[in-house]
Short mmCIF file of C-alpha atoms in Angstrom, two decimals:
data_model
loop_
_atom_site.label_atom_id
_atom_site.label_comp_id
_atom_site.label_asym_id
_atom_site.label_seq_id
_atom_site.Cartn_x
_atom_site.Cartn_y
_atom_site.Cartn_z
CA MET H 1 15.13 -3.49 33.66
CA LEU H 2 12.44 -5.92 34.87
CA PRO H 3 13.88 -8.50 37.31
CA GLY H 4 13.46 -12.21 36.60
CA THR H 5 13.21 -15.17 38.94
CA GLU H 6 16.46 -16.47 37.45
CA PRO H 7 19.18 -14.81 35.40
CA ASN H 8 17.98 -14.28 31.81
CA ASN H 9 14.64 -15.90 32.62
CA TYR H 10 11.73 -13.44 32.59
CA GLU H 11 7.99 -13.93 32.66
CA TRP H 12 6.72 -13.64 29.09
CA ARG H 13 3.53 -11.69 29.88
CA LEU H 14 2.61 -9.31 32.70
CA SER H 15 -0.97 -8.25 33.36
CA ALA H 16 -0.07 -5.11 35.34
CA ILE H 17 2.88 -3.04 36.55
CA THR H 18 2.82 -1.00 39.76
CA LEU H 19 5.20 1.95 40.05
CA SER H 20 5.77 3.42 43.50
CA SER H 21 7.82 6.19 45.07
CA GLY H 22 7.40 6.75 48.78
CA ALA H 23 3.70 6.92 49.58
CA ASP H 24 2.70 7.45 45.92
CA SER H 25 1.96 4.64 43.49
CA VAL H 26 0.24 4.04 40.16
CA GLN H 27 -0.85 0.75 38.60
CA LEU H 28 -0.66 0.35 34.83
CA GLY H 29 -3.12 -2.23 33.58
CA GLY H 30 -3.04 -4.13 30.31
CA TYR H 31 -0.64 -6.69 28.94
CA PHE H 32 3.10 -6.23 28.59
CA ASN H 33 5.12 -8.65 26.48
CA ILE H 34 8.66 -9.06 27.77
CA TYR H 35 11.32 -9.77 25.18
CA ASN H 36 14.12 -11.96 26.48
CA GLN H 37 17.08 -11.75 24.13
CA GLN H 38 18.73 -14.87 25.53
CA THR H 39 15.61 -16.98 25.07
CA SER H 40 14.81 -15.55 21.64
CA ARG H 41 18.20 -16.66 20.42
CA SER H 42 17.88 -20.20 21.72
CA LYS H 43 19.39 -23.07 19.80
CA ASN H 44 16.03 -24.76 19.12
CA LEU H 45 16.03 -26.09 15.57
CA SER H 46 13.14 -25.63 13.15
CA GLU H 47 12.60 -26.54 9.52
CA ARG H 48 11.14 -24.36 6.78
CA THR H 49 10.42 -25.07 3.15
CA PHE H 50 10.01 -22.43 0.46
CA ILE H 51 7.97 -23.74 -2.48
CA PHE H 52 7.68 -21.96 -5.85
CA THR H 53 5.51 -22.69 -8.89
CA ASP H 54 6.26 -21.63 -12.45
CA ARG H 55 2.92 -19.82 -12.77
CA ALA H 56 0.12 -18.47 -10.61
CA LEU H 57 -2.77 -19.64 -12.84
CA TYR H 58 -3.32 -22.92 -14.70
CA ARG H 59 -6.00 -24.51 -16.83
CA PRO H 60 -7.21 -28.01 -15.87
CA GLY H 61 -4.82 -30.59 -17.31
CA GLN H 62 -1.83 -28.27 -17.61
CA ILE H 63 1.49 -29.25 -16.02
CA ILE H 64 2.39 -27.53 -12.75
CA TYR H 65 6.16 -27.29 -12.36
CA PHE H 66 7.38 -26.61 -8.83
CA LYS H 67 10.60 -26.26 -6.89
CA GLY H 68 11.32 -26.19 -3.15
CA ILE H 69 14.21 -25.25 -0.87
CA MET H 70 14.45 -26.78 2.61
CA LEU H 71 16.20 -24.91 5.42
CA GLU H 72 17.06 -25.65 9.03
CA SER H 73 16.90 -22.53 11.25
CA SER H 74 18.41 -21.97 14.69
CA ASN H 75 19.40 -19.13 16.99
CA GLY H 76 16.06 -17.39 16.64
CA GLY H 77 16.15 -17.55 12.84
CA ARG H 78 19.54 -15.86 12.63
CA SER H 79 21.33 -19.01 11.47
CA ASN H 80 20.06 -20.98 8.46
CA ASN H 81 21.47 -24.02 6.69
CA VAL H 82 20.15 -25.97 3.71
CA LEU H 83 19.02 -29.54 4.34
CA LYS H 84 20.90 -31.91 2.05
CA ALA H 85 19.73 -35.41 1.13
CA ARG H 86 16.47 -34.90 3.04
CA SER H 87 13.49 -37.02 2.00
CA THR H 88 10.15 -35.20 1.82
CA THR H 89 6.62 -35.91 0.65
CA VAL H 90 5.08 -33.24 -1.59
CA THR H 91 1.28 -33.24 -1.86
CA LEU H 92 -1.17 -31.55 -4.24
CA ASN H 93 -4.48 -30.52 -2.60
CA ASP H 94 -7.55 -29.30 -4.48
CA ALA H 95 -9.77 -26.29 -3.74
CA ASN H 96 -11.57 -28.28 -1.00
CA GLY H 97 -8.30 -29.23 0.69
CA GLN H 98 -8.55 -32.85 -0.48
CA LYS H 99 -5.45 -34.77 -1.52
CA VAL H 100 -5.19 -35.19 -5.30
CA ALA H 101 -1.67 -36.60 -5.69
CA SER H 102 1.66 -36.86 -3.87
CA ILE H 103 5.27 -37.55 -4.75
CA GLN H 104 8.34 -38.57 -2.73
CA LEU H 105 11.42 -36.40 -3.39
CA THR H 106 14.94 -35.96 -1.97
CA THR H 107 16.84 -32.68 -1.72
CA ASN H 108 20.14 -32.23 -3.56
CA GLU H 109 23.39 -30.75 -2.22
CA PHE H 110 21.84 -27.26 -2.36
CA GLY H 111 18.83 -28.28 -0.28
CA SER H 112 16.41 -28.04 -3.21
CA PHE H 113 13.98 -30.41 -4.90
CA SER H 114 11.75 -30.11 -7.96
CA GLY H 115 8.89 -31.96 -9.60
CA LYS H 116 5.61 -31.61 -11.44
CA PHE H 117 1.90 -32.36 -11.13
CA ASN H 118 -0.96 -32.29 -13.61
CA ALA H 119 -3.60 -29.71 -12.72
CA PRO H 120 -6.71 -31.76 -11.83
CA GLU H 121 -9.52 -32.05 -14.37
CA GLY H 122 -13.20 -32.47 -13.63
CA LEU H 123 -12.92 -30.90 -10.16
CA LEU H 124 -14.07 -27.60 -8.72
CA GLY H 125 -11.71 -24.84 -9.80
CA GLY H 126 -10.21 -22.32 -7.43
CA GLN H 127 -7.25 -21.92 -5.08
CA MET H 128 -5.16 -25.08 -4.73
CA ARG H 129 -1.95 -25.80 -2.83
CA ILE H 130 1.27 -27.76 -3.08
CA SER H 131 2.77 -28.54 0.33
CA ASN H 132 5.18 -30.69 2.30
CA GLU H 133 5.80 -31.09 6.03
CA SER H 134 7.06 -27.51 6.57
CA GLY H 135 5.89 -25.26 3.75
CA SER H 136 3.34 -24.67 1.00
CA ALA H 137 2.52 -22.54 -2.05
CA GLY H 138 -0.85 -21.58 -3.50
CA PHE H 139 -2.03 -21.17 -7.10
CA SER H 140 -5.29 -21.08 -9.05
CA VAL H 141 -6.77 -23.63 -11.45
CA GLU H 142 -9.51 -22.17 -13.64
CA GLU H 143 -11.16 -22.65 -17.01
CA TYR H 144 -10.38 -19.34 -18.67
CA LYS H 145 -10.09 -17.77 -22.09
CA ARG H 146 -7.42 -15.37 -23.13
CA PRO H 147 -8.89 -11.89 -23.62
CA LYS H 148 -9.02 -10.66 -27.22
CA PHE H 149 -9.30 -6.93 -26.50
CA TYR H 150 -8.77 -4.38 -23.73
CA VAL H 151 -10.14 -1.02 -22.62
CA GLU H 152 -8.06 2.10 -22.06
CA PHE H 153 -8.71 5.81 -21.58
CA ASP H 154 -6.94 8.92 -22.85
CA THR H 155 -4.45 10.48 -20.43
CA LEU H 156 -6.08 13.33 -18.52
CA LYS H 157 -3.94 16.43 -18.95
CA GLY H 158 -6.36 19.29 -18.42
CA SER H 159 -7.97 20.94 -15.41
CA TYR H 160 -11.67 20.58 -14.80
CA ALA H 161 -14.07 22.92 -13.00
CA LEU H 162 -17.01 21.95 -10.83
CA SER H 163 -20.53 22.12 -12.31
CA GLU H 164 -19.13 21.95 -15.86
CA GLN H 165 -19.51 19.25 -18.51
CA VAL H 166 -16.58 16.84 -18.64
CA LYS H 167 -15.86 14.60 -21.64
CA VAL H 168 -13.79 11.44 -21.21
CA LYS H 169 -12.54 9.55 -24.26
CA GLY H 170 -11.84 5.82 -24.21
CA PHE H 171 -10.86 3.07 -26.64
CA ALA H 172 -11.55 -0.62 -27.15
CA LYS H 173 -8.53 -2.19 -28.84
CA ALA H 174 -7.81 -5.78 -29.83
CA TYR H 175 -4.51 -7.35 -28.81
CA ALA H 176 -4.09 -8.20 -32.50
CA GLY H 177 -3.93 -4.46 -33.23
CA ASN H 178 -7.34 -3.83 -34.80
CA ASN H 179 -10.03 -1.56 -33.36
CA ILE H 180 -13.22 -2.93 -31.79
CA ASP H 181 -16.11 -1.06 -33.44
CA GLY H 182 -19.83 -1.48 -32.88
CA ALA H 183 -19.35 -2.77 -29.33
CA ALA H 184 -21.87 -1.91 -26.60
CA VAL H 185 -20.61 0.37 -23.83
CA LYS H 186 -22.32 0.49 -20.43
CA TYR H 187 -20.96 3.18 -18.15
CA ARG H 188 -21.56 4.82 -14.81
CA VAL H 189 -19.89 7.72 -12.97
CA VAL H 190 -19.35 7.62 -9.19
CA ARG H 191 -18.38 10.68 -7.12
CA GLN H 192 -16.22 10.52 -3.99
CA ALA H 193 -14.67 13.31 -1.90
CA ARG H 194 -11.27 13.60 -0.26
CA PHE H 195 -9.85 16.33 1.96
CA PRO H 196 -6.12 16.94 1.41
CA TYR H 197 -5.82 19.95 3.75
CA TYR H 198 -6.48 18.57 7.23
CA TRP H 199 -5.81 21.91 8.92
CA CYS H 200 -9.03 23.21 7.29
CA PHE H 201 -11.28 20.90 9.32
CA TYR H 202 -9.30 19.38 12.24
CA ARG H 203 -11.20 21.45 14.82
CA PHE H 204 -14.58 20.01 13.80
CA GLY H 205 -13.65 16.64 12.30
CA MET H 206 -13.48 15.47 8.71
CA PRO H 207 -16.70 16.17 6.79
CA SER H 208 -18.75 13.20 5.61
CA SER H 209 -19.44 12.72 1.92
CA PRO H 210 -20.56 9.20 0.95
CA SER H 211 -19.88 8.00 -2.58
CA LYS H 212 -22.71 8.61 -5.02
CA GLU H 213 -23.47 7.50 -8.57
CA ILE H 214 -24.25 10.70 -10.45
CA THR H 215 -25.00 9.31 -13.92
CA SER H 216 -25.08 6.16 -16.04
CA GLY H 217 -25.85 5.28 -19.63
CA ILE H 218 -25.00 3.33 -22.77
CA ALA H 219 -22.92 4.12 -25.85
CA THR H 220 -21.39 2.38 -28.87
CA THR H 221 -17.78 2.28 -30.00
CA LYS H 222 -17.00 4.10 -33.26
CA VAL H 223 -15.10 2.84 -36.30
CA ASP H 224 -11.77 3.65 -34.64
CA GLY H 225 -12.84 1.82 -31.46
CA SER H 226 -13.31 5.04 -29.50
CA PHE H 227 -16.21 6.11 -27.32
CA ASP H 228 -17.06 9.31 -25.44
CA ILE H 229 -18.64 9.67 -22.01
CA GLU H 230 -19.93 13.05 -20.85
CA PHE H 231 -21.10 14.00 -17.37
CA ASN H 232 -21.60 17.06 -15.20
CA ALA H 233 -19.01 17.43 -12.42
CA MET H 234 -21.57 18.13 -9.71
CA PRO H 235 -20.10 18.90 -6.26
CA ASP H 236 -21.53 17.70 -2.96
CA LYS H 237 -23.13 20.96 -1.85
CA SER H 238 -23.55 19.69 1.72
CA ILE H 239 -19.78 20.18 2.21
CA ASP H 240 -18.51 23.64 3.11
CA PRO H 241 -16.19 24.87 0.32
CA LYS H 242 -13.87 26.20 3.06
CA ALA H 243 -12.88 22.57 3.77
CA LEU H 244 -11.31 22.59 0.26
CA PRO H 245 -12.66 19.19 -0.83
CA VAL H 246 -11.39 17.51 -3.99
CA PHE H 247 -13.97 15.38 -5.79
CA THR H 248 -12.98 12.26 -7.71
CA TYR H 249 -15.35 11.22 -10.49
CA THR H 250 -14.59 7.60 -11.37
CA VAL H 251 -15.85 6.55 -14.79
CA TYR H 252 -16.52 2.79 -15.06
CA ALA H 253 -17.03 1.32 -18.54
CA ASP H 254 -18.03 -2.27 -19.44
CA ILE H 255 -17.64 -3.05 -23.16
CA THR H 256 -19.16 -6.10 -24.85
CA ASP H 257 -18.12 -6.95 -28.42
CA ILE H 258 -20.22 -8.77 -31.05
CA ASN H 259 -18.86 -12.15 -29.83
CA GLY H 260 -20.18 -11.56 -26.31
CA GLU H 261 -16.78 -10.98 -24.68
CA THR H 262 -16.87 -8.26 -22.00
CA ARG H 263 -13.92 -6.19 -20.82
CA SER H 264 -13.91 -3.37 -18.28
CA GLY H 265 -11.89 -0.26 -17.55
CA ASN H 266 -12.08 2.85 -15.40
CA VAL H 267 -10.49 6.26 -15.05
CA GLY H 268 -10.69 8.95 -12.36
CA VAL H 269 -11.26 12.66 -13.01
CA GLN H 270 -10.44 15.17 -10.25
CA ALA H 271 -12.19 18.50 -9.76
CA GLY H 272 -12.46 20.96 -6.89
CA TYR H 273 -13.17 24.54 -5.88
CA THR H 274 -9.57 25.30 -6.88
CA SER H 275 -7.78 23.96 -9.96
CA LEU H 276 -4.31 23.70 -8.39
CA GLN H 277 -2.86 21.75 -5.47
CA ILE H 278 0.42 21.94 -3.56
CA GLU H 279 2.41 18.77 -2.89
CA THR H 280 5.33 18.64 -0.44
CA ASN H 281 7.36 15.96 1.37
CA ILE H 282 7.92 17.70 4.73
CA ALA H 283 7.63 15.12 7.53
CA GLU H 284 6.13 15.66 10.98
CA ASP H 285 9.47 14.88 12.69
CA SER H 286 12.61 16.32 11.14
CA LYS H 287 16.28 17.01 11.70
CA PRO H 288 17.72 20.42 10.69
CA GLU H 289 19.89 18.88 7.98
CA GLU H 290 16.87 17.12 6.46
CA LEU H 291 15.13 20.46 5.88
CA LYS H 292 17.92 22.14 3.93
CA ASN H 293 16.33 20.81 0.75
CA VAL H 294 12.60 20.10 0.57
CA ASN H 295 10.32 19.16 -2.30
CA ILE H 296 7.48 21.52 -3.26
CA ARG H 297 5.44 20.94 -6.43
CA THR H 298 2.31 22.50 -7.85
CA GLU H 299 0.01 20.20 -9.81
CA ASN H 300 -3.45 20.29 -11.26
CA LEU H 301 -5.96 18.07 -9.52
CA ASN H 302 -5.17 15.19 -11.89
CA GLY H 303 -1.51 15.11 -10.83
CA ILE H 304 0.00 16.91 -13.85
CA PHE H 305 2.77 19.38 -12.99
CA THR H 306 1.66 22.98 -13.48
CA PRO H 307 4.21 25.75 -12.78
CA ALA H 308 3.07 28.50 -10.43
CA GLN H 309 4.49 31.41 -8.46
CA VAL H 310 4.53 30.41 -4.78
CA LYS H 311 5.59 32.00 -1.52
CA VAL H 312 7.10 29.98 1.32
CA SER H 313 7.32 31.27 4.89
CA VAL H 314 8.67 29.53 8.00
CA SER H 315 7.72 30.52 11.55
CA ARG H 316 8.45 28.94 14.92
CA LEU H 317 5.41 28.23 17.07
CA GLU H 318 5.15 29.69 20.56
CA PHE H 319 5.37 26.88 23.12
CA PRO H 320 2.84 27.38 25.97
CA GLY H 321 4.66 24.92 28.25
CA PHE H 322 4.18 21.24 28.97
CA LEU H 323 0.54 20.65 29.99
CA ARG H 324 -1.49 17.56 30.79
CA LYS H 325 -4.00 16.69 28.10
CA ARG H 326 -7.65 16.27 28.97
CA LEU H 327 -8.93 12.76 29.62
CA TRP H 328 -12.33 13.88 28.35
CA GLU H 329 -13.57 15.98 25.45
CA THR H 330 -13.28 19.76 25.60
CA PRO H 331 -16.66 21.14 26.77
CA ASP H 332 -18.63 23.59 24.68
CA GLN H 333 -19.48 25.56 27.84
CA PHE H 334 -16.91 26.27 30.58
CA ALA H 335 -17.90 26.44 34.26
CA MET H 336 -14.65 28.25 35.17
CA THR H 337 -12.87 31.15 33.58
CA GLU H 338 -9.46 30.41 32.11
CA ALA H 339 -7.74 32.50 34.80
CA ALA H 340 -9.49 30.65 37.63
CA PHE H 341 -8.79 27.29 35.99
CA LYS H 342 -5.07 28.05 35.70
CA VAL H 343 -4.90 28.92 39.39
CA ALA H 344 -6.65 25.68 40.42
CA PHE H 345 -5.02 23.40 37.82
CA PRO H 346 -1.72 24.96 36.70
CA ASN H 347 -0.48 21.75 35.02
CA ASP H 348 -3.60 21.10 32.90
CA GLU H 349 -4.75 22.45 29.57
CA TYR H 350 -7.87 24.61 29.51
CA LYS H 351 -8.81 24.64 25.84
CA GLU H 352 -6.48 22.24 23.94
CA GLU H 353 -3.37 24.35 24.50
CA SER H 354 -1.24 21.18 24.30
CA ASN H 355 -2.16 20.73 20.63
CA TYR H 356 0.51 22.42 18.49
CA LEU H 357 -2.11 23.21 15.84
CA ASN H 358 -3.53 25.77 18.27
CA TRP H 359 -0.24 27.49 19.11
CA LYS H 360 0.42 31.05 18.01
CA LYS H 361 2.92 31.78 15.29
CA GLY H 362 6.12 33.37 16.49
CA LYS H 363 8.73 35.35 14.62
CA LEU H 364 8.99 34.93 10.84
CA LEU H 365 12.32 33.15 10.25
CA HIS H 366 12.41 32.65 6.49
CA GLU H 367 10.45 33.87 3.48
CA ALA H 368 11.02 33.32 -0.24
CA SER H 369 9.09 33.52 -3.53
CA PHE H 370 9.85 31.45 -6.62
CA THR H 371 8.32 29.62 -9.57
CA THR H 372 7.92 25.90 -9.00
CA THR H 373 9.83 23.40 -11.14
CA ALA H 374 9.05 19.85 -12.20
CA ASN H 375 11.63 18.34 -9.81
CA GLY H 376 10.30 20.47 -6.94
CA ASN H 377 13.66 21.08 -5.25
CA VAL H 378 13.63 24.06 -2.86
CA SER H 379 16.46 25.16 -0.54
CA ILE H 380 15.87 26.53 2.96
CA PRO H 381 18.85 27.78 5.03
CA GLU H 382 19.73 25.36 7.82
CA SER H 383 20.08 28.34 10.18
CA THR H 384 16.27 28.70 9.98
CA TRP H 385 15.95 25.74 12.34
CA TYR H 386 18.35 27.05 14.98
CA GLN H 387 16.07 26.06 17.88
CA ASN H 388 14.37 22.80 18.75
CA GLY H 389 10.59 22.79 18.65
CA TRP H 390 7.53 23.00 16.42
CA TYR H 391 7.55 25.04 13.21
CA VAL H 392 4.90 25.84 10.63
CA ILE H 393 5.77 26.06 6.92
CA GLU H 394 3.15 27.96 4.93
CA ILE H 395 3.10 27.63 1.14
CA SER H 396 0.72 29.89 -0.78
CA THR H 397 -0.14 30.48 -4.43
CA LYS H 398 -3.08 31.25 -6.76
CA ASP H 399 -4.66 29.09 -9.44
CA ALA H 400 -5.56 30.23 -12.96
CA GLN H 401 -8.95 31.48 -11.75
CA GLY H 402 -7.35 33.65 -9.06
CA HIS H 403 -8.36 31.48 -6.10
CA ASP H 404 -6.01 31.58 -3.12
CA ILE H 405 -4.40 28.23 -2.24
CA LEU H 406 -2.63 27.68 1.06
CA GLU H 407 -0.87 24.57 2.35
CA LYS H 408 0.43 24.33 5.92
CA LYS H 409 2.96 21.79 7.10
CA TYR H 410 3.82 21.41 10.77
CA THR H 411 7.13 19.79 11.66
CA HIS H 412 8.90 19.15 14.95
CA VAL H 413 12.62 19.82 14.63
CA TRP H 414 15.04 18.34 17.14
CA ALA H 415 18.83 18.08 17.35
CA PRO H 416 21.08 17.27 20.32
CA GLY H 417 22.93 19.99 22.19
CA LYS H 418 20.14 22.60 22.21
CA LYS H 419 18.96 24.26 25.44
CA GLU H 420 15.26 24.74 24.69
CA ALA H 421 12.64 22.89 26.73
CA ASN H 422 11.48 19.74 25.00
CA GLN H 423 8.07 20.29 23.39
CA LYS H 424 7.18 16.58 23.18
CA ASP H 425 6.52 14.51 26.29
CA ILE H 426 9.22 12.01 25.28
CA LEU H 427 11.17 11.37 22.11
CA ALA H 428 14.06 9.19 20.93
CA TYR H 429 16.51 10.25 18.22
CA THR H 430 19.15 8.28 16.30
CA ASP H 431 21.98 9.90 14.38
CA LYS H 432 21.35 7.63 11.35
CA SER H 433 18.41 5.70 9.94
CA SER H 434 20.42 2.51 9.35
CA TYR H 435 23.65 0.94 10.62
CA GLU H 436 26.12 -1.74 9.60
CA PRO H 437 28.24 -3.99 11.86
CA GLY H 438 31.39 -2.18 12.96
CA GLN H 439 29.66 1.21 13.16
CA GLU H 440 28.70 3.02 16.35
CA ALA H 441 25.13 4.16 16.88
CA GLU H 442 24.15 7.18 18.94
CA LEU H 443 20.68 7.20 20.46
CA TRP H 444 19.44 10.32 22.25
CA LEU H 445 16.49 10.47 24.62
CA ALA H 446 14.67 13.68 25.60
CA THR H 447 11.75 14.23 27.97
CA ALA H 448 9.53 17.19 28.74
CA VAL H 449 10.27 16.97 32.49
CA ASP H 450 13.65 16.94 34.18
CA ASN H 451 15.12 13.61 35.30
CA PRO H 452 12.00 11.41 35.35
CA TYR H 453 12.20 7.85 36.64
CA LEU H 454 12.34 5.83 33.41
CA LEU H 455 11.21 2.26 32.95
CA ARG H 456 13.14 0.86 30.00
CA THR H 457 13.09 -2.33 27.94
CA SER H 458 15.44 -3.32 25.14
CA THR H 459 16.67 -6.22 23.04
CA GLN H 460 20.22 -5.55 24.20
CA PRO H 461 21.59 -4.26 27.53
CA TYR H 462 23.21 -0.83 27.37
CA ALA H 463 24.92 1.71 29.59
CA VAL H 464 22.53 4.38 30.87
CA THR H 465 24.04 7.48 29.29
CA ASN H 466 22.69 10.22 27.04
CA PRO H 467 23.49 9.71 24.26
CA ILE H 468 23.44 5.92 24.41
CA ARG H 469 26.41 4.67 22.39
CA LEU H 470 26.12 1.22 20.88
CA LYS H 471 28.77 -0.77 19.05
CA ILE H 472 26.94 -2.59 16.25
CA THR H 473 27.99 -6.22 15.71
CA GLU H 474 26.99 -9.05 13.39
CA GLU H 475 24.73 -10.38 16.16
CA ASP H 476 22.63 -7.22 15.86
CA ARG H 477 21.50 -7.85 12.28
CA GLY H 478 17.74 -7.67 12.08
CA GLY H 479 17.64 -4.54 14.23
CA LEU H 480 17.65 -3.44 17.87
CA ALA H 481 14.50 -2.29 19.66
CA TYR H 482 14.25 0.05 22.66
CA ALA H 483 11.31 1.41 24.66
CA TRP H 484 10.97 3.86 27.55
CA MET H 485 8.14 4.88 29.85
CA TYR H 486 7.74 7.30 32.75
CA VAL H 487 4.95 8.65 34.94
CA TYR H 488 4.47 12.34 35.67
CA ASN H 489 1.46 13.91 37.40
CA ASN H 490 -0.41 10.60 37.19
CA ARG H 491 -0.01 10.36 33.42
CA VAL H 492 1.99 7.74 31.54
CA TYR H 493 4.29 8.78 28.69
CA ARG H 494 6.07 6.29 26.47
CA THR H 495 8.05 6.01 23.26
CA GLU H 496 10.04 3.40 21.37
CA LYS H 497 12.84 3.40 18.82
CA THR H 498 14.34 0.84 16.47
CA ALA H 499 17.94 0.90 15.30
CA ASN H 500 17.78 -0.66 11.85
CA VAL H 501 20.60 -3.14 11.11
CA PRO H 502 19.62 -4.74 7.77
CA TRP H 503 20.67 -8.14 6.46
CA SER H 504 22.82 -6.46 3.82
CA ASN H 505 25.18 -9.45 3.80
CA LYS H 506 22.30 -11.64 2.57
CA GLN H 507 21.40 -9.56 -0.48
CA LEU H 508 21.67 -11.35 -3.80
CA GLN H 509 23.95 -9.75 -6.38
CA VAL H 510 22.58 -10.37 -9.89
CA GLU H 511 24.73 -9.52 -12.89
CA TRP H 512 24.18 -9.91 -16.62
CA ALA H 513 27.04 -11.42 -18.59
CA THR H 514 27.59 -12.32 -22.23
#
């Protein structure tokens, strides 16, 4: 813990920290904010007002109904009480911040007040505000007309191939139920690229593909209010197909009826070098029990579920040992051979060996083939993750055209009680994602080196054990925050962890009754 000049009185900001051991020292520059729990929970009182309006948009001259609730907060915002019989001045300000009107109100026994203003007429429209001494609410005042019709597009259910003609069907429909025929349609189609499979390009960086308008034109709505837009799904040929780009063709349509009213709509069409994509929810950091059931779905590029025969394989990656990362970019030409480099610098990486994406696959631990389902539920034996470390999950299939599709997910699995060397420089692990008062939290800390000298900060003092056991109390609502840092071979490693303790006792319970 950082010492203070007085008990529970720390400097709020440090510009540098120097760590020393014997004749060795390192200075960490930057700014460090020190959180003092005692000070943060001071008894200083503050007032807040929450103001609500009945609508977000008004026409000039309409009545603006508002309501406010006044609170007095203390103990760092953890204690709140309504302010009864409190007099307050509520002011209406226009779009230029000028006072338009004000009213004097007094809160009732529930700390609330209510009133009304007339939206100003003859002034510049825009964002206006209602405020008092400790709160405000914004709203818009505009001259507007209610729309008489809207634009929508047919749901896209098919798969589309690159370099082929695509037809998109849309409709102009009146809110009264009739069709809008004979209306002018101006449209344009804009192409953008995305790259869902990062492992295809991470070595060289994400390719660049700026958005481009590929076509535009005019059309007219038919008797049934429909209109058709056709375009060629041209790919960006400057992108290597091996990067597996997916192109989004956004169709924008502006429709003007015979009365001069204009409404707009848009729809996106997806196309790529493959017609199928694999979606999965596997996170980068996992616990063994979280991977017993994972979600794997196959969809066409427009997000519609498409069943497919897939194969899933799980392998553990071979850990090369804990190495210092380069402080500079990897050179394209090496002055030393790898063998000579390892002799001179045994603790440093030679060619990005510390990046798990470059590690070799180890033994195959699990393999299964199945047909995907709409819910995507897939079971993997928990025994697959019997060791801590990095794993790669490979999911492969073929689309209707016979193209191979491969998705790779890398996940770091960690559980307490295992003997393997830690493959991350430092990590913190909690047994649950959320806690309630009365429960006990377990917080584990693991480092890549044995027994480093840890600098720690926290919102609550704790006994230095592993695991750290914390008795959660009502005072902990809002969450507990912890951070650790250590220095090894002149490199700084840090992590932080939050124990979530929600304000579940403040949740409103709404019930319908007859």
